[in-house]
Coordinates of C-alpha atoms in Angstrom, one line a residue:
M1 CA -15.4 68.5 40.0
S2 CA -13.3 69.3 37.0
I3 CA -12.0 72.7 35.9
M4 CA -10.4 73.2 32.5
F5 CA -9.0 76.3 30.9
A6 CA -8.7 76.5 27.2
C7 CA -7.7 79.2 24.7
Q8 CA -9.4 79.1 21.4
S9 CA -7.3 81.1 18.9
P10 CA -5.6 80.4 15.6
I11 CA -2.0 79.2 15.9
A12 CA 0.7 80.2 13.5
A13 CA 3.8 78.7 15.1
A14 CA 5.0 75.6 17.0
V15 CA 3.1 76.2 20.2
L16 CA 2.4 74.3 23.4
Q17 CA -1.0 75.1 24.8
L18 CA -0.9 74.0 28.4
L19 CA -4.3 73.2 29.8
L20 CA -4.5 72.9 33.6
A21 CA -7.1 70.7 35.1
A22 CA -7.6 69.8 38.7
V23 CA -9.9 67.0 39.8
V24 CA -10.7 66.2 43.4
S25 CA -11.7 62.7 44.2
A26 CA -13.0 60.8 47.2
Q27 CA -9.4 59.9 47.9
H28 CA -8.4 63.6 47.9
I29 CA -5.9 63.5 45.2
N30 CA -4.8 66.8 43.7
V31 CA -3.1 66.8 40.3
T32 CA -1.4 69.6 38.4
V33 CA 0.5 69.7 35.2
D34 CA 3.1 72.4 35.0
D35 CA 6.8 73.3 34.6
V36 CA 7.1 72.9 30.8
S37 CA 10.8 73.2 30.1
V38 CA 10.7 75.3 26.9
S39 CA 11.3 79.0 26.2
L40 CA 8.3 81.1 27.4
K41 CA 6.7 83.7 25.3
D42 CA 3.8 85.7 26.8
S43 CA 0.6 84.9 25.0
G44 CA -1.3 87.8 26.3
S45 CA -4.1 85.4 27.3
S46 CA -5.4 84.7 30.8
T47 CA -6.9 81.4 29.8
G48 CA -3.8 79.4 29.0
E49 CA -0.1 79.4 28.7
R50 CA 1.7 79.2 25.3
Y51 CA 5.3 78.3 24.7
T52 CA 7.4 78.4 21.6
L53 CA 9.5 75.4 20.9
G54 CA 12.9 75.9 19.2
K55 CA 14.3 73.2 17.1
L56 CA 16.0 70.3 18.8
K57 CA 14.5 71.0 22.2
R58 CA 13.3 68.6 24.9
L59 CA 9.7 69.0 26.1
A60 CA 9.1 68.0 29.7
I61 CA 5.6 68.1 31.2
T62 CA 5.5 67.5 35.0
C63 CA 2.5 66.0 36.7
R64 CA 2.5 66.4 40.5
A65 CA 0.1 64.6 42.8
S66 CA -0.6 64.6 46.5
S67 CA -2.9 62.1 48.1
S68 CA -4.4 61.1 51.5
G69 CA -3.5 57.5 50.6
V70 CA -0.1 56.0 49.7
L71 CA 1.0 56.4 46.0
S72 CA 3.2 54.1 44.1
P73 CA 5.2 54.6 40.9
S74 CA 2.4 52.6 39.1
S75 CA -0.1 55.2 40.5
F76 CA 0.9 57.5 37.6
F77 CA 0.0 56.8 34.0
W78 CA 0.5 59.0 31.0
R79 CA -1.7 58.3 27.9
L80 CA -2.8 60.0 24.7
E81 CA -6.2 61.6 25.0
N82 CA -9.1 59.5 23.6
S83 CA -6.9 56.4 23.9
N84 CA -5.9 53.9 26.5
S85 CA -2.4 53.7 24.9
S86 CA 0.6 54.7 27.0
A87 CA 2.4 57.9 26.0
T88 CA 5.7 56.0 26.1
V89 CA 5.4 54.9 22.5
D90 CA 9.0 55.1 21.4
A91 CA 12.6 55.8 22.5
R92 CA 12.1 59.6 22.3
I93 CA 9.3 59.6 24.9
T94 CA 10.1 58.6 28.4
V95 CA 8.5 58.8 31.8
D96 CA 10.4 59.5 35.1
T97 CA 8.4 59.1 38.4
K98 CA 9.6 59.9 41.9
L99 CA 7.7 59.6 45.1
A100 CA 8.2 61.4 48.5
D101 CA 9.6 59.2 51.3
N102 CA 6.2 59.0 53.0
G103 CA 4.5 58.0 49.7
L104 CA 1.8 60.7 50.0
S105 CA 3.0 62.8 47.1
G106 CA 4.9 62.2 43.9
T107 CA 6.0 63.7 40.6
S108 CA 5.9 62.1 37.1
V109 CA 7.7 63.8 34.2
L110 CA 6.8 63.0 30.6
N111 CA 9.9 63.8 28.5
I112 CA 9.6 64.2 24.7
N113 CA 13.0 64.5 23.0
Y114 CA 13.0 66.3 19.7
P115 CA 9.2 66.8 19.4
V116 CA 7.9 66.0 15.9
K117 CA 4.6 66.5 14.1
S118 CA 3.2 63.1 15.3
D119 CA 3.6 64.3 18.9
I120 CA 0.8 66.9 18.3
T121 CA -1.9 65.6 20.7
N122 CA -3.2 65.9 24.2
F123 CA -1.2 64.1 26.9
V124 CA -3.1 63.0 30.0
C125 CA -1.6 62.3 33.4
I126 CA -3.8 59.9 35.3
V127 CA -3.2 59.2 39.0
N128 CA -4.8 56.1 40.6
Q129 CA -7.5 56.2 37.9
T130 CA -9.3 58.8 39.9
A131 CA -7.8 62.2 39.0
S132 CA -6.2 63.5 35.9
A133 CA -4.8 66.6 34.2
T134 CA -4.1 67.3 30.5
G135 CA -1.2 69.0 28.7
R136 CA -1.9 69.8 25.0
F137 CA 0.8 70.2 22.4
L138 CA -0.4 72.1 19.3
S139 CA 1.6 73.0 16.2
A140 CA 1.2 74.5 12.8
P141 CA 3.8 74.9 10.0
L142 CA 6.5 77.5 10.5
L143 CA 6.9 80.3 8.0
T144 CA 9.7 79.3 5.6
M145 CA 11.7 82.1 4.1
K146 CA 13.9 81.7 0.9
V147 CA 16.8 83.9 0.0
D148 CA 17.9 83.9 -3.7
G149 CA 15.5 80.9 -4.2
A150 CA 18.0 78.6 -2.4
N151 CA 18.8 79.3 1.2
E152 CA 15.9 78.5 3.6
Y153 CA 15.2 79.3 7.2
D154 CA 12.2 79.0 9.4
V155 CA 10.6 81.9 11.4
A156 CA 8.1 81.1 14.2
M157 CA 5.3 83.7 14.2
W158 CA 2.6 84.3 16.7
P159 CA -1.0 85.2 15.6
G160 CA -1.2 89.0 15.0
E161 CA 2.6 89.4 15.0
S162 CA 4.1 91.4 12.2
V163 CA 7.4 90.6 10.4
A164 CA 9.7 93.0 8.6
I165 CA 11.6 91.6 5.6
L166 CA 14.5 93.7 4.4
C167 CA 15.8 93.5 0.8
L168 CA 19.1 95.3 0.2
V169 CA 20.0 95.9 -3.5
E170 CA 23.0 97.6 -5.0
G171 CA 23.4 98.5 -8.6
N172 CA 24.0 101.2 -11.2
P173 CA 21.5 101.9 -12.6
M174 CA 19.3 100.9 -9.6
G175 CA 17.1 97.9 -10.5
D176 CA 13.3 97.7 -10.1
I177 CA 12.6 95.9 -6.8
R178 CA 9.4 93.8 -6.7
W179 CA 8.1 91.5 -4.0
R180 CA 6.1 88.4 -4.8
S181 CA 4.7 85.5 -2.8
L182 CA 5.6 81.9 -3.8

């Protein structure tokens, strides 16, 4: 039996959509993906959790499993969805796995240092090839603001959120202020 929660909405900022799935196998393995170590922003949705990633953050997705049989470090495997490729594809992406002393439970953490656009995918934690859970990392471009046509800074915006842009002008006589989109 598989249960998956998904939130289908437009995304206007760097967002992590965490999908939780629990699969029960004949071996009674329970898997959850949780504890995303990024700043939380309430999405107002009961079907998923969304997180805003700041620049230069580390993303950590934790996969926990408990089993009626003994687990080993090789019991955990992280891969990209729709691929058999391991998620540990470069030096920025690492996997740390720890098992309980009795071997009946364990934790595997997928660490992504300085997430980039190529990391936008579904990450799947597979335990003993019989149970899995998925964490999805979604992103869209940030809103880039320019001041005097030179200085730039990024603003992460949530769908439906409003932004106030203030323009302070001094002059005598007062100039004609006009806004335009670039």
